[in-house]
Amino acid sequence: MNEIPGDLKFKKSHEWVRVETDGSVTIGISDHAQNLLGDIVFVELPEIGAQMSTEDEVAIVESVKAASDVYSPISGEIIEVNEVLLDNPEIINESPYHEGWFYKLQPSDSEEINELLSPEQYGDICEE
Amino acid sequence: MAINKTRLYKQHIEHNAKMVDFSGWNMPINYGSQINEHKIVRSSAGIFDVSHMTVFDLFGSEQEAFLRKLLPNDIGKIINNQKGLYSPLLDESGGILDDLIVYNMGNNFRIISNCATSAQNHEWFIKQSSKFDVAVSFNEDVSIIAVQGPESVKKLNKIGFNDINNLSNFDIKCDASVMIAKTGYTGEEGFEIIVNNSEVISLWKKLIDVGASPIGLGARDTLRLEAGLNLYGVDMDQTNNPYESNLSWTIDLNDTDRDFIGKKALSLIDKNISKELKGVILKERSILRSGQVISHENGTGEILSGTFSPTLGYSIGMARLDKGHNNKGKVQIRNKEFNIEIISLPFLRKGKIKV
């Protein structure tokens, strides 16, 4: 079980967000989500420079079991993607909150970050 | 519907299984990593709880005549041997109701079929046996463990099964309390052991003690797909006939005097124009999934089973498609088109890559 780092914020749809010191945000999927998916074998990441609105499909993650869409929890411009995942998607299973990040984004509306769930709130949802 | 649990439920929980509902049965999908479990079966030995499968025992003086009428494959082939025979189960129009293995146990026959179809099969067997001196009984007193992988013989020898080393595929050995069959659903050397419920926990523990690993039904699915074995309900159902399901070899027409259910309907099918079931390989970066549409120079098709092959490292699937593809085609995945290779199954058999 991977501990939820205290500095993360969550969306109900199992994405996490970390606000970096330069104001950009890093986004990935939760330990709970990777555990539900099982062994991840393929990931499709967004293009750098793409504009995302909240709840746009931003990435696709496929496990041996099924394909799932990842929705952007925050609006803004994609500034970096974790290309290591393309050849080593199993990193998402191994380290969902650290090496397994998906992409970085420059938020266009910082208010959206305040609407996200705390780790405790998200943890409660997962237990339901 | 109540959820059924096998006798090994507690063992699965102790091994940290992730349990899922599987056609009304609470079964282990994996014990941590499906891919690791898959690789264990390809390299050493794994054990599966497949007690959700349905066991029917036949009684009465006309079992042979009944089975020769019931099934398109001819149990005449195993009448003098203790052996199993794979066959689809057909309706009158040649549609596939299920697939199963029928075993000649010496004094009587036993059928093992899928779990989702158990009630429907039971009804069908009762209906079809009414003209024969045959009773078909649903056996709930036994459990099934599959031992699969290149080291399966070695593991079984270690726990006292010493008379199995010379068995050929589909051979069986049985005594009053256990039936061991050289069968499986992984494409590896392996066995399926049918034991009384009271003995299954002790057998499972012995196998764990000699180093066999528990394997979930998730890995069972990727293993059987690599081995080119159909999954009923995904790769074929009642709307399909055996010729378009890679099962022509199970239609035994050698005895021209024999009638079997579906025979007339099958004789009317033009095999030159019917579709075929083939393997599909996608080496580009994406994953084949059920329902994706295929096109090729002379027709179309659809992906049935599809997933990532842990052994090959790329996506594989099965497809039902028009003939004339020249082994090449395209598949549509989320608005993008990818090149595929169309192959004859299997992808893999007994550790050897066939593609």
GROMACS .gro file of C-alpha atoms in nm:
model
  483
    1MET     CA    1   0.000   0.000   0.000
    2ASN     CA    2   0.137   0.342  -0.096
    3GLU     CA    3   0.087   0.613   0.169
    4ILE     CA    4  -0.098   0.919   0.044
    5PRO     CA    5   0.146   1.213   0.065
    6GLY     CA    6  -0.010   1.496   0.267
    7ASP     CA    7   0.061   1.766   0.005
    8LEU     CA    8  -0.165   1.611  -0.259
    9LYS     CA    9  -0.518   1.713  -0.356
   10PHE     CA   10  -0.762   1.475  -0.521
   11LYS     CA   11  -1.051   1.458  -0.759
   12LYS     CA   12  -1.331   1.209  -0.693
   13SER     CA   13  -1.244   1.042  -1.027
   14HIS     CA   14  -0.911   0.926  -0.871
   15GLU     CA   15  -0.664   1.180  -1.015
   16TRP     CA   16  -0.420   1.356  -0.779
   17VAL     CA   17  -0.273   1.709  -0.807
   18ARG     CA   18   0.044   1.848  -0.650
   19VAL     CA   19   0.100   2.225  -0.657
   20GLU     CA   20   0.470   2.295  -0.727
   21THR     CA   21   0.662   2.598  -0.595
   22ASP     CA   22   0.658   2.767  -0.940
   23GLY     CA   23   0.274   2.753  -0.952
   24SER     CA   24   0.254   2.468  -1.200
   25VAL     CA   25   0.078   2.145  -1.101
   26THR     CA   26   0.178   1.780  -1.138
   27ILE     CA   27  -0.099   1.527  -1.203
   28GLY     CA   28  -0.126   1.151  -1.173
   29ILE     CA   29  -0.367   0.877  -1.066
   30SER     CA   30  -0.415   0.750  -0.711
   31ASP     CA   31  -0.288   0.432  -0.552
   32HIS     CA   32  -0.651   0.325  -0.517
   33ALA     CA   33  -0.702   0.372  -0.895
   34GLN     CA   34  -0.391   0.176  -0.998
   35ASN     CA   35  -0.492  -0.099  -0.761
   36LEU     CA   36  -0.838  -0.121  -0.918
   37LEU     CA   37  -0.691  -0.127  -1.268
   38GLY     CA   38  -0.436  -0.402  -1.200
   39ASP     CA   39  -0.113  -0.435  -1.401
   40ILE     CA   40  -0.087  -0.131  -1.629
   41VAL     CA   41   0.049  -0.214  -1.975
   42PHE     CA   42  -0.010   0.098  -2.185
   43VAL     CA   43  -0.053   0.471  -2.140
   44GLU     CA   44  -0.135   0.746  -2.387
   45LEU     CA   45  -0.028   1.093  -2.275
   46PRO     CA   46  -0.137   1.440  -2.396
   47GLU     CA   47   0.063   1.664  -2.631
   48ILE     CA   48   0.276   1.937  -2.479
   49GLY     CA   49   0.105   2.270  -2.543
   50ALA     CA   50  -0.247   2.125  -2.545
   51GLN     CA   51  -0.513   2.326  -2.360
   52MET     CA   52  -0.722   2.128  -2.115
   53SER     CA   53  -1.047   2.213  -1.943
   54THR     CA   54  -1.149   2.029  -1.629
   55GLU     CA   55  -1.296   1.691  -1.702
   56ASP     CA   56  -1.151   1.676  -2.054
   57GLU     CA   57  -1.011   1.333  -2.139
   58VAL     CA   58  -0.641   1.398  -2.107
   59ALA     CA   59  -0.485   1.049  -2.105
   60ILE     CA   60  -0.570   0.684  -2.147
   61VAL     CA   61  -0.442   0.413  -1.921
   62GLU     CA   62  -0.483   0.046  -2.007
   63SER     CA   63  -0.431  -0.251  -1.779
   64VAL     CA   64  -0.441  -0.618  -1.873
   65LYS     CA   65  -0.808  -0.593  -1.775
   66ALA     CA   66  -0.947  -0.278  -1.939
   67ALA     CA   67  -0.896   0.071  -2.081
   68SER     CA   68  -0.975   0.377  -1.867
   69ASP     CA   69  -0.986   0.746  -1.945
   70VAL     CA   70  -0.806   0.995  -1.725
   71TYR     CA   71  -0.979   1.333  -1.689
   72SER     CA   72  -0.787   1.650  -1.626
   73PRO     CA   73  -0.869   1.770  -1.274
   74ILE     CA   74  -0.746   2.124  -1.353
   75SER     CA   75  -0.776   2.354  -1.658
   76GLY     CA   76  -0.464   2.489  -1.825
   77GLU     CA   77  -0.178   2.421  -2.065
   78ILE     CA   78   0.022   2.096  -2.071
   79ILE     CA   79   0.388   2.187  -2.013
   80GLU     CA   80   0.552   1.847  -1.960
   81VAL     CA   81   0.463   1.479  -1.986
   82ASN     CA   82   0.628   1.182  -1.814
   83GLU     CA   83   0.763   1.004  -2.122
   84VAL     CA   84   0.924   0.732  -1.910
   85LEU     CA   85   0.574   0.587  -1.868
   86LEU     CA   86   0.544   0.516  -2.241
   87ASP     CA   87   0.794   0.232  -2.224
   88ASN     CA   88   0.756   0.151  -1.855
   89PRO     CA   89   0.389   0.191  -1.769
   90GLU     CA   90   0.428  -0.045  -1.471
   91ILE     CA   91   0.585   0.250  -1.285
   92ILE     CA   92   0.229   0.375  -1.231
   93ASN     CA   93   0.155   0.059  -1.030
   94GLU     CA   94   0.482   0.077  -0.840
   95SER     CA   95   0.493   0.446  -0.756
   96PRO     CA   96   0.162   0.619  -0.832
   97TYR     CA   97   0.243   0.934  -0.629
   98HIS     CA   98   0.608   0.987  -0.727
   99GLU     CA   99   0.776   0.835  -1.037
  100GLY     CA  100   0.436   0.747  -1.184
  101TRP     CA  101   0.318   1.107  -1.246
  102PHE     CA  102   0.144   1.166  -1.582
  103TYR     CA  103   0.188   1.532  -1.678
  104LYS     CA  104   0.254   1.888  -1.558
  105LEU     CA  105   0.016   2.169  -1.635
  106GLN     CA  106   0.017   2.548  -1.600
  107PRO     CA  107  -0.324   2.622  -1.439
  108SER     CA  108  -0.542   2.884  -1.602
  109ASP     CA  109  -0.774   2.915  -1.301
  110SER     CA  110  -0.608   2.867  -0.964
  111GLU     CA  111  -0.949   2.868  -0.793
  112GLU     CA  112  -1.003   2.515  -0.922
  113ILE     CA  113  -0.729   2.386  -0.692
  114ASN     CA  114  -0.925   2.496  -0.386
  115GLU     CA  115  -1.221   2.285  -0.494
  116LEU     CA  116  -1.022   1.959  -0.483
  117LEU     CA  117  -1.046   1.704  -0.201
  118SER     CA  118  -0.797   1.667   0.082
  119PRO     CA  119  -0.626   1.327   0.124
  120GLU     CA  120  -0.865   1.254   0.416
  121GLN     CA  121  -1.176   1.340   0.215
  122TYR     CA  122  -1.051   1.131  -0.078
  123GLY     CA  123  -0.962   0.842   0.154
  124ASP     CA  124  -1.317   0.842   0.288
  125ILE     CA  125  -1.458   0.819  -0.066
  126CYS     CA  126  -1.239   0.519  -0.147
  127GLU     CA  127  -1.361   0.333   0.160
  128GLU     CA  128  -1.728   0.375   0.067
  129MET     CA  129  -2.862  -1.394  -0.665
  130ALA     CA  130  -2.656  -1.529  -0.377
  131ILE     CA  131  -2.283  -1.522  -0.432
  132ASN     CA  132  -2.123  -1.866  -0.424
  133LYS     CA  133  -1.790  -1.927  -0.257
  134THR     CA  134  -1.561  -2.221  -0.323
  135ARG     CA  135  -1.416  -2.433  -0.042
  136LEU     CA  136  -1.087  -2.252  -0.094
  137TYR     CA  137  -1.227  -1.904  -0.020
  138LYS     CA  138  -1.031  -1.866   0.308
  139GLN     CA  139  -0.708  -1.975   0.138
  140HIS     CA  140  -0.755  -1.704  -0.126
  141ILE     CA  141  -0.811  -1.436   0.137
  142GLU     CA  142  -0.502  -1.554   0.328
  143HIS     CA  143  -0.300  -1.519   0.004
  144ASN     CA  144  -0.421  -1.157  -0.037
  145ALA     CA  145  -0.640  -1.235  -0.335
  146LYS     CA  146  -0.843  -0.962  -0.496
  147MET     CA  147  -1.185  -1.125  -0.514
  148VAL     CA  148  -1.440  -1.046  -0.785
  149ASP     CA  149  -1.786  -1.163  -0.882
  150PHE     CA  150  -1.744  -1.412  -1.164
  151SER     CA  151  -2.084  -1.529  -1.298
  152GLY     CA  152  -2.222  -1.554  -0.945
  153TRP     CA  153  -1.903  -1.691  -0.789
  154ASN     CA  154  -1.668  -1.493  -0.567
  155MET     CA  155  -1.332  -1.579  -0.725
  156PRO     CA  156  -0.969  -1.458  -0.708
  157ILE     CA  157  -0.886  -1.235  -1.005
  158ASN     CA  158  -0.524  -1.203  -0.889
  159TYR     CA  159  -0.307  -1.236  -0.580
  160GLY     CA  160  -0.116  -0.911  -0.642
  161SER     CA  161   0.009  -0.907  -1.000
  162GLN     CA  162  -0.162  -1.078  -1.291
  163ILE     CA  163   0.148  -1.044  -1.510
  164ASN     CA  164   0.378  -1.208  -1.253
  165GLU     CA  165   0.129  -1.490  -1.208
  166HIS     CA  166   0.111  -1.538  -1.586
  167LYS     CA  167   0.491  -1.566  -1.606
  168ILE     CA  168   0.505  -1.817  -1.320
  169VAL     CA  169   0.278  -2.054  -1.515
  170ARG     CA  170   0.493  -2.017  -1.828
  171SER     CA  171   0.817  -2.081  -1.635
  172SER     CA  172   0.742  -2.309  -1.336
  173ALA     CA  173   0.406  -2.414  -1.190
  174GLY     CA  174   0.090  -2.244  -1.075
  175ILE     CA  175  -0.232  -2.363  -0.916
  176PHE     CA  176  -0.580  -2.235  -0.992
  177ASP     CA  177  -0.903  -2.282  -0.802
  178VAL     CA  178  -1.150  -2.357  -1.081
  179SER     CA  179  -1.420  -2.503  -0.860
  180HIS     CA  180  -1.671  -2.263  -1.013
  181MET     CA  181  -1.671  -2.488  -1.321
  182THR     CA  182  -1.972  -2.719  -1.337
  183VAL     CA  183  -1.941  -3.097  -1.299
  184PHE     CA  184  -2.218  -3.323  -1.430
  185ASP     CA  185  -2.208  -3.699  -1.371
  186LEU     CA  186  -2.399  -3.936  -1.597
  187PHE     CA  187  -2.570  -4.255  -1.489
  188GLY     CA  188  -2.766  -4.524  -1.676
  189SER     CA  189  -2.716  -4.784  -1.948
  190GLU     CA  190  -2.734  -4.557  -2.256
  191GLN     CA  191  -2.471  -4.292  -2.177
  192GLU     CA  192  -2.272  -4.368  -2.492
  193ALA     CA  193  -2.571  -4.341  -2.726
  194PHE     CA  194  -2.686  -4.023  -2.553
  195LEU     CA  195  -2.347  -3.852  -2.580
  196ARG     CA  196  -2.306  -3.949  -2.945
  197LYS     CA  197  -2.637  -3.770  -3.010
  198LEU     CA  198  -2.569  -3.475  -2.779
  199LEU     CA  199  -2.222  -3.374  -2.900
  200PRO     CA  200  -2.075  -3.305  -3.247
  201ASN     CA  201  -1.742  -3.454  -3.142
  202ASP     CA  202  -1.772  -3.833  -3.125
  203ILE     CA  203  -1.713  -3.999  -2.789
  204GLY     CA  204  -1.679  -4.322  -2.987
  205LYS     CA  205  -1.311  -4.215  -3.006
  206ILE     CA  206  -1.263  -4.253  -2.630
  207ILE     CA  207  -1.500  -4.539  -2.563
  208ASN     CA  208  -1.219  -4.785  -2.483
  209ASN     CA  209  -0.992  -4.542  -2.298
  210GLN     CA  210  -1.010  -4.345  -1.978
  211LYS     CA  211  -0.979  -4.010  -2.149
  212GLY     CA  212  -1.137  -3.670  -2.200
  213LEU     CA  213  -1.274  -3.523  -2.524
  214TYR     CA  214  -1.332  -3.155  -2.597
  215SER     CA  215  -1.655  -3.064  -2.774
  216PRO     CA  216  -1.883  -2.771  -2.828
  217LEU     CA  217  -2.249  -2.819  -2.732
  218LEU     CA  218  -2.479  -2.721  -3.019
  219ASP     CA  219  -2.844  -2.632  -3.056
  220GLU     CA  220  -3.054  -2.761  -3.348
  221SER     CA  221  -2.944  -2.475  -3.573
  222GLY     CA  222  -2.573  -2.537  -3.508
  223GLY     CA  223  -2.533  -2.244  -3.265
  224ILE     CA  224  -2.286  -2.296  -2.982
  225LEU     CA  225  -2.458  -2.335  -2.641
  226ASP     CA  226  -2.132  -2.396  -2.455
  227ASP     CA  227  -1.803  -2.581  -2.476
  228LEU     CA  228  -1.707  -2.866  -2.246
  229ILE     CA  229  -1.490  -3.167  -2.183
  230VAL     CA  230  -1.654  -3.508  -2.150
  231TYR     CA  231  -1.454  -3.771  -1.961
  232ASN     CA  232  -1.482  -4.148  -1.990
  233MET     CA  233  -1.417  -4.254  -1.629
  234GLY     CA  234  -1.452  -4.625  -1.702
  235ASN     CA  235  -1.790  -4.697  -1.544
  236ASN     CA  236  -1.954  -4.368  -1.630
  237PHE     CA  237  -1.908  -4.039  -1.810
  238ARG     CA  238  -1.854  -3.696  -1.656
  239ILE     CA  239  -1.901  -3.356  -1.821
  240ILE     CA  240  -1.723  -3.041  -1.704
  241SER     CA  241  -1.860  -2.717  -1.850
  242ASN     CA  242  -1.858  -2.343  -1.785
  243CYS     CA  243  -2.012  -2.185  -1.476
  244ALA     CA  244  -2.223  -1.913  -1.640
  245THR     CA  245  -2.412  -2.175  -1.842
  246SER     CA  246  -2.462  -2.436  -1.570
  247ALA     CA  247  -2.839  -2.401  -1.517
  248GLN     CA  248  -2.907  -2.377  -1.889
  249ASN     CA  249  -2.689  -2.683  -1.960
  250HIS     CA  250  -2.855  -2.887  -1.688
  251GLU     CA  251  -3.197  -2.815  -1.839
  252TRP     CA  252  -3.069  -2.899  -2.189
  253PHE     CA  253  -2.915  -3.230  -2.074
  254ILE     CA  254  -3.236  -3.333  -1.899
  255LYS     CA  255  -3.443  -3.244  -2.206
  256GLN     CA  256  -3.213  -3.422  -2.451
  257SER     CA  257  -3.171  -3.734  -2.234
  258SER     CA  258  -3.544  -3.802  -2.200
  259LYS     CA  259  -3.538  -4.062  -2.479
  260PHE     CA  260  -3.239  -4.245  -2.327
  261ASP     CA  261  -3.186  -4.451  -2.016
  262VAL     CA  262  -2.963  -4.177  -1.877
  263ALA     CA  263  -2.971  -3.954  -1.569
  264VAL     CA  264  -2.759  -3.638  -1.552
  265SER     CA  265  -2.671  -3.523  -1.204
  266PHE     CA  266  -2.523  -3.190  -1.103
  267ASN     CA  267  -2.228  -3.281  -0.878
  268GLU     CA  268  -2.175  -3.023  -0.604
  269ASP     CA  269  -1.963  -3.252  -0.386
  270VAL     CA  270  -1.636  -3.193  -0.573
  271SER     CA  271  -1.386  -2.910  -0.617
  272ILE     CA  272  -1.132  -2.856  -0.897
  273ILE     CA  273  -0.770  -2.746  -0.879
  274ALA     CA  274  -0.572  -2.692  -1.200
  275VAL     CA  275  -0.194  -2.740  -1.174
  276GLN     CA  276  -0.032  -2.584  -1.481
  277GLY     CA  277   0.319  -2.513  -1.602
  278PRO     CA  278   0.639  -2.691  -1.708
  279GLU     CA  279   0.706  -2.800  -1.348
  280SER     CA  280   0.356  -2.931  -1.280
  281VAL     CA  281   0.458  -3.299  -1.302
  282LYS     CA  282   0.746  -3.240  -1.063
  283LYS     CA  283   0.523  -3.064  -0.809
  284LEU     CA  284   0.260  -3.337  -0.824
  285ASN     CA  285   0.523  -3.612  -0.786
  286LYS     CA  286   0.643  -3.440  -0.470
  287ILE     CA  287   0.301  -3.469  -0.308
  288GLY     CA  288   0.250  -3.833  -0.399
  289PHE     CA  289   0.093  -3.831  -0.745
  290ASN     CA  290   0.346  -4.071  -0.896
  291ASP     CA  291   0.147  -4.244  -1.169
  292ILE     CA  292   0.088  -3.939  -1.388
  293ASN     CA  293   0.423  -3.896  -1.564
  294ASN     CA  294   0.329  -4.097  -1.871
  295LEU     CA  295  -0.016  -3.951  -1.927
  296SER     CA  296  -0.078  -3.804  -2.274
  297ASN     CA  297  -0.292  -3.499  -2.329
  298PHE     CA  298  -0.653  -3.561  -2.224
  299ASP     CA  299  -0.567  -3.891  -2.048
  300ILE     CA  300  -0.716  -3.935  -1.703
  301LYS     CA  301  -0.656  -4.144  -1.392
  302CYS     CA  302  -0.928  -4.193  -1.137
  303ASP     CA  303  -1.012  -4.372  -0.818
  304ALA     CA  304  -1.298  -4.339  -0.571
  305SER     CA  305  -1.205  -3.995  -0.442
  306VAL     CA  306  -0.996  -3.822  -0.710
  307MET     CA  307  -0.988  -3.779  -1.085
  308ILE     CA  308  -0.675  -3.633  -1.240
  309ALA     CA  309  -0.686  -3.526  -1.605
  310LYS     CA  310  -0.403  -3.408  -1.826
  311THR     CA  311  -0.598  -3.105  -1.940
  312GLY     CA  312  -0.591  -2.732  -1.884
  313TYR     CA  313  -0.657  -2.386  -2.020
  314THR     CA  314  -0.310  -2.233  -2.035
  315GLY     CA  315  -0.122  -2.394  -2.327
  316GLU     CA  316   0.132  -2.542  -2.084
  317GLU     CA  317   0.173  -2.897  -1.965
  318GLY     CA  318  -0.070  -2.939  -1.677
  319PHE     CA  319  -0.341  -3.122  -1.495
  320GLU     CA  320  -0.688  -3.066  -1.359
  321ILE     CA  321  -0.766  -3.249  -1.037
  322ILE     CA  322  -1.122  -3.312  -0.929
  323VAL     CA  323  -1.143  -3.402  -0.561
  324ASN     CA  324  -1.410  -3.435  -0.294
  325ASN     CA  325  -1.482  -3.103  -0.125
  326SER     CA  326  -1.356  -3.239   0.207
  327GLU     CA  327  -1.007  -3.296   0.061
  328VAL     CA  328  -0.951  -2.984  -0.146
  329ILE     CA  329  -0.804  -2.759   0.124
  330SER     CA  330  -0.542  -3.017   0.218
  331LEU     CA  331  -0.449  -3.070  -0.151
  332TRP     CA  332  -0.417  -2.693  -0.207
  333LYS     CA  333  -0.193  -2.656   0.102
  334LYS     CA  334   0.030  -2.945  -0.006
  335LEU     CA  335   0.078  -2.786  -0.348
  336ILE     CA  336   0.167  -2.451  -0.189
  337ASP     CA  337   0.412  -2.627   0.043
  338VAL     CA  338   0.604  -2.772  -0.257
  339GLY     CA  339   0.629  -2.429  -0.417
  340ALA     CA  340   0.335  -2.406  -0.656
  341SER     CA  341   0.198  -2.050  -0.665
  342PRO     CA  342  -0.170  -1.957  -0.653
  343ILE     CA  343  -0.277  -1.798  -0.982
  344GLY     CA  344  -0.588  -1.585  -1.032
  345LEU     CA  345  -0.847  -1.603  -1.305
  346GLY     CA  346  -0.702  -1.285  -1.462
  347ALA     CA  347  -0.383  -1.470  -1.558
  348ARG     CA  348  -0.589  -1.770  -1.664
  349ASP     CA  349  -0.750  -1.546  -1.924
  350THR     CA  350  -0.424  -1.409  -2.069
  351LEU     CA  351  -0.270  -1.758  -2.065
  352ARG     CA  352  -0.558  -1.916  -2.256
  353LEU     CA  353  -0.564  -1.631  -2.507
  354GLU     CA  354  -0.193  -1.679  -2.586
  355ALA     CA  355  -0.270  -2.050  -2.625
  356GLY     CA  356  -0.546  -1.965  -2.876
  357LEU     CA  357  -0.824  -2.122  -2.669
  358ASN     CA  358  -1.172  -1.975  -2.706
  359LEU     CA  359  -1.360  -1.826  -2.413
  360TYR     CA  360  -1.731  -1.903  -2.427
  361GLY     CA  361  -1.944  -1.588  -2.415
  362VAL     CA  362  -1.665  -1.371  -2.560
  363ASP     CA  363  -1.515  -1.554  -2.859
  364MET     CA  364  -1.829  -1.754  -2.937
  365ASP     CA  365  -2.191  -1.783  -2.832
  366GLN     CA  366  -2.522  -1.921  -2.956
  367THR     CA  367  -2.518  -1.687  -3.259
  368ASN     CA  368  -2.199  -1.855  -3.389
  369ASN     CA  369  -2.141  -2.194  -3.547
  370PRO     CA  370  -1.825  -2.404  -3.495
  371TYR     CA  371  -1.689  -2.333  -3.846
  372GLU     CA  372  -1.663  -1.962  -3.774
  373SER     CA  373  -1.520  -2.030  -3.426
  374ASN     CA  374  -1.202  -2.222  -3.518
  375LEU     CA  375  -1.373  -2.545  -3.407
  376SER     CA  376  -1.416  -2.734  -3.737
  377TRP     CA  377  -1.188  -3.001  -3.592
  378THR     CA  378  -1.450  -3.085  -3.327
  379ILE     CA  379  -1.718  -3.174  -3.583
  380ASP     CA  380  -1.671  -3.547  -3.631
  381LEU     CA  381  -1.849  -3.669  -3.945
  382ASN     CA  382  -1.652  -3.995  -3.981
  383ASP     CA  383  -1.943  -4.216  -3.880
  384THR     CA  384  -2.194  -4.119  -4.150
  385ASP     CA  385  -2.469  -4.313  -3.971
  386ARG     CA  386  -2.438  -4.099  -3.660
  387ASP     CA  387  -2.688  -3.820  -3.606
  388PHE     CA  388  -2.610  -3.542  -3.359
  389ILE     CA  389  -2.787  -3.225  -3.255
  390GLY     CA  390  -2.712  -2.951  -3.511
  391LYS     CA  391  -2.575  -3.190  -3.777
  392LYS     CA  392  -2.835  -3.101  -4.041
  393ALA     CA  393  -2.794  -2.726  -3.991
  394LEU     CA  394  -2.413  -2.754  -4.013
  395SER     CA  395  -2.438  -2.948  -4.341
  396LEU     CA  396  -2.616  -2.649  -4.497
  397ILE     CA  397  -2.341  -2.400  -4.414
  398ASP     CA  398  -2.119  -2.296  -4.706
  399LYS     CA  399  -1.777  -2.305  -4.543
  400ASN     CA  400  -1.620  -2.117  -4.833
  401ILE     CA  401  -1.810  -1.801  -4.749
  402SER     CA  402  -1.855  -1.826  -4.374
  403LYS     CA  403  -1.640  -1.608  -4.151
  404GLU     CA  404  -1.338  -1.742  -3.965
  405LEU     CA  405  -1.184  -1.696  -3.622
  406LYS     CA  406  -0.818  -1.595  -3.630
  407GLY     CA  407  -0.550  -1.451  -3.407
  408VAL     CA  408  -0.460  -1.083  -3.435
  409ILE     CA  409  -0.131  -0.916  -3.348
  410LEU     CA  410  -0.091  -0.543  -3.289
  411LYS     CA  411   0.274  -0.444  -3.258
  412GLU     CA  412   0.209  -0.068  -3.262
  413ARG     CA  413   0.144   0.112  -2.936
  414SER     CA  414  -0.214   0.037  -2.837
  415ILE     CA  415  -0.426  -0.248  -2.701
  416LEU     CA  416  -0.680  -0.466  -2.881
  417ARG     CA  417  -1.015  -0.486  -2.701
  418SER     CA  418  -1.345  -0.661  -2.758
  419GLY     CA  419  -1.569  -0.483  -3.010
  420GLN     CA  420  -1.300  -0.297  -3.209
  421VAL     CA  421  -1.365  -0.300  -3.583
  422ILE     CA  422  -1.122  -0.458  -3.832
  423SER     CA  423  -1.100  -0.400  -4.205
  424HIS     CA  424  -0.896  -0.574  -4.473
  425GLU     CA  425  -0.882  -0.577  -4.852
  426ASN     CA  426  -1.176  -0.815  -4.890
  427GLY     CA  427  -1.394  -0.753  -4.590
  428THR     CA  428  -1.435  -0.664  -4.225
  429GLY     CA  429  -1.428  -0.820  -3.882
  430GLU     CA  430  -1.444  -0.761  -3.511
  431ILE     CA  431  -1.210  -0.816  -3.217
  432LEU     CA  432  -1.345  -1.070  -2.965
  433SER     CA  433  -1.094  -1.130  -2.683
  434GLY     CA  434  -0.819  -0.871  -2.672
  435THR     CA  435  -0.551  -0.777  -2.424
  436PHE     CA  436  -0.179  -0.736  -2.369
  437SER     CA  437   0.027  -1.054  -2.401
  438PRO     CA  438   0.267  -1.075  -2.105
  439THR     CA  439   0.484  -1.330  -2.287
  440LEU     CA  440   0.507  -1.152  -2.623
  441GLY     CA  441   0.512  -0.796  -2.489
  442TYR     CA  442   0.252  -0.659  -2.730
  443SER     CA  443  -0.121  -0.677  -2.777
  444ILE     CA  444  -0.294  -0.987  -2.911
  445GLY     CA  445  -0.655  -1.078  -2.971
  446MET     CA  446  -0.897  -1.305  -3.145
  447ALA     CA  447  -1.118  -1.184  -3.426
  448ARG     CA  448  -1.407  -1.315  -3.632
  449LEU     CA  449  -1.366  -1.184  -3.985
  450ASP     CA  450  -1.436  -1.231  -4.353
  451LYS     CA  451  -1.193  -1.451  -4.545
  452GLY     CA  452  -0.950  -1.313  -4.802
  453HIS     CA  453  -0.742  -1.097  -4.568
  454ASN     CA  454  -0.398  -1.212  -4.687
  455ASN     CA  455  -0.283  -1.197  -4.320
  456LYS     CA  456  -0.298  -0.820  -4.310
  457GLY     CA  457  -0.555  -0.570  -4.193
  458LYS     CA  458  -0.630  -0.256  -3.997
  459VAL     CA  459  -0.802  -0.201  -3.665
  460GLN     CA  460  -0.981   0.112  -3.552
  461ILE     CA  461  -0.898   0.215  -3.193
  462ARG     CA  462  -1.039   0.545  -3.061
  463ASN     CA  463  -1.042   0.725  -3.400
  464LYS     CA  464  -0.695   0.601  -3.496
  465GLU     CA  465  -0.613   0.325  -3.741
  466PHE     CA  466  -0.340   0.069  -3.667
  467ASN     CA  467  -0.187  -0.209  -3.879
  468ILE     CA  468  -0.250  -0.565  -3.763
  469GLU     CA  469  -0.120  -0.907  -3.858
  470ILE     CA  470  -0.377  -1.186  -3.888
  471ILE     CA  471  -0.243  -1.527  -3.787
  472SER     CA  472  -0.347  -1.887  -3.738
  473LEU     CA  473  -0.383  -1.971  -3.370
  474PRO     CA  474  -0.219  -2.030  -3.129
  475PHE     CA  475   0.025  -1.753  -3.043
  476LEU     CA  476   0.211  -1.983  -2.806
  477ARG     CA  477   0.210  -2.351  -2.708
  478LYS     CA  478   0.416  -2.526  -2.440
  479GLY     CA  479   0.651  -2.236  -2.399
  480LYS     CA  480   0.719  -2.204  -2.773
  481ILE     CA  481   0.624  -1.888  -2.957
  482LYS     CA  482   0.434  -1.977  -3.275
  483VAL     CA  483   0.408  -1.634  -3.434
   0.00000   0.00000   0.00000
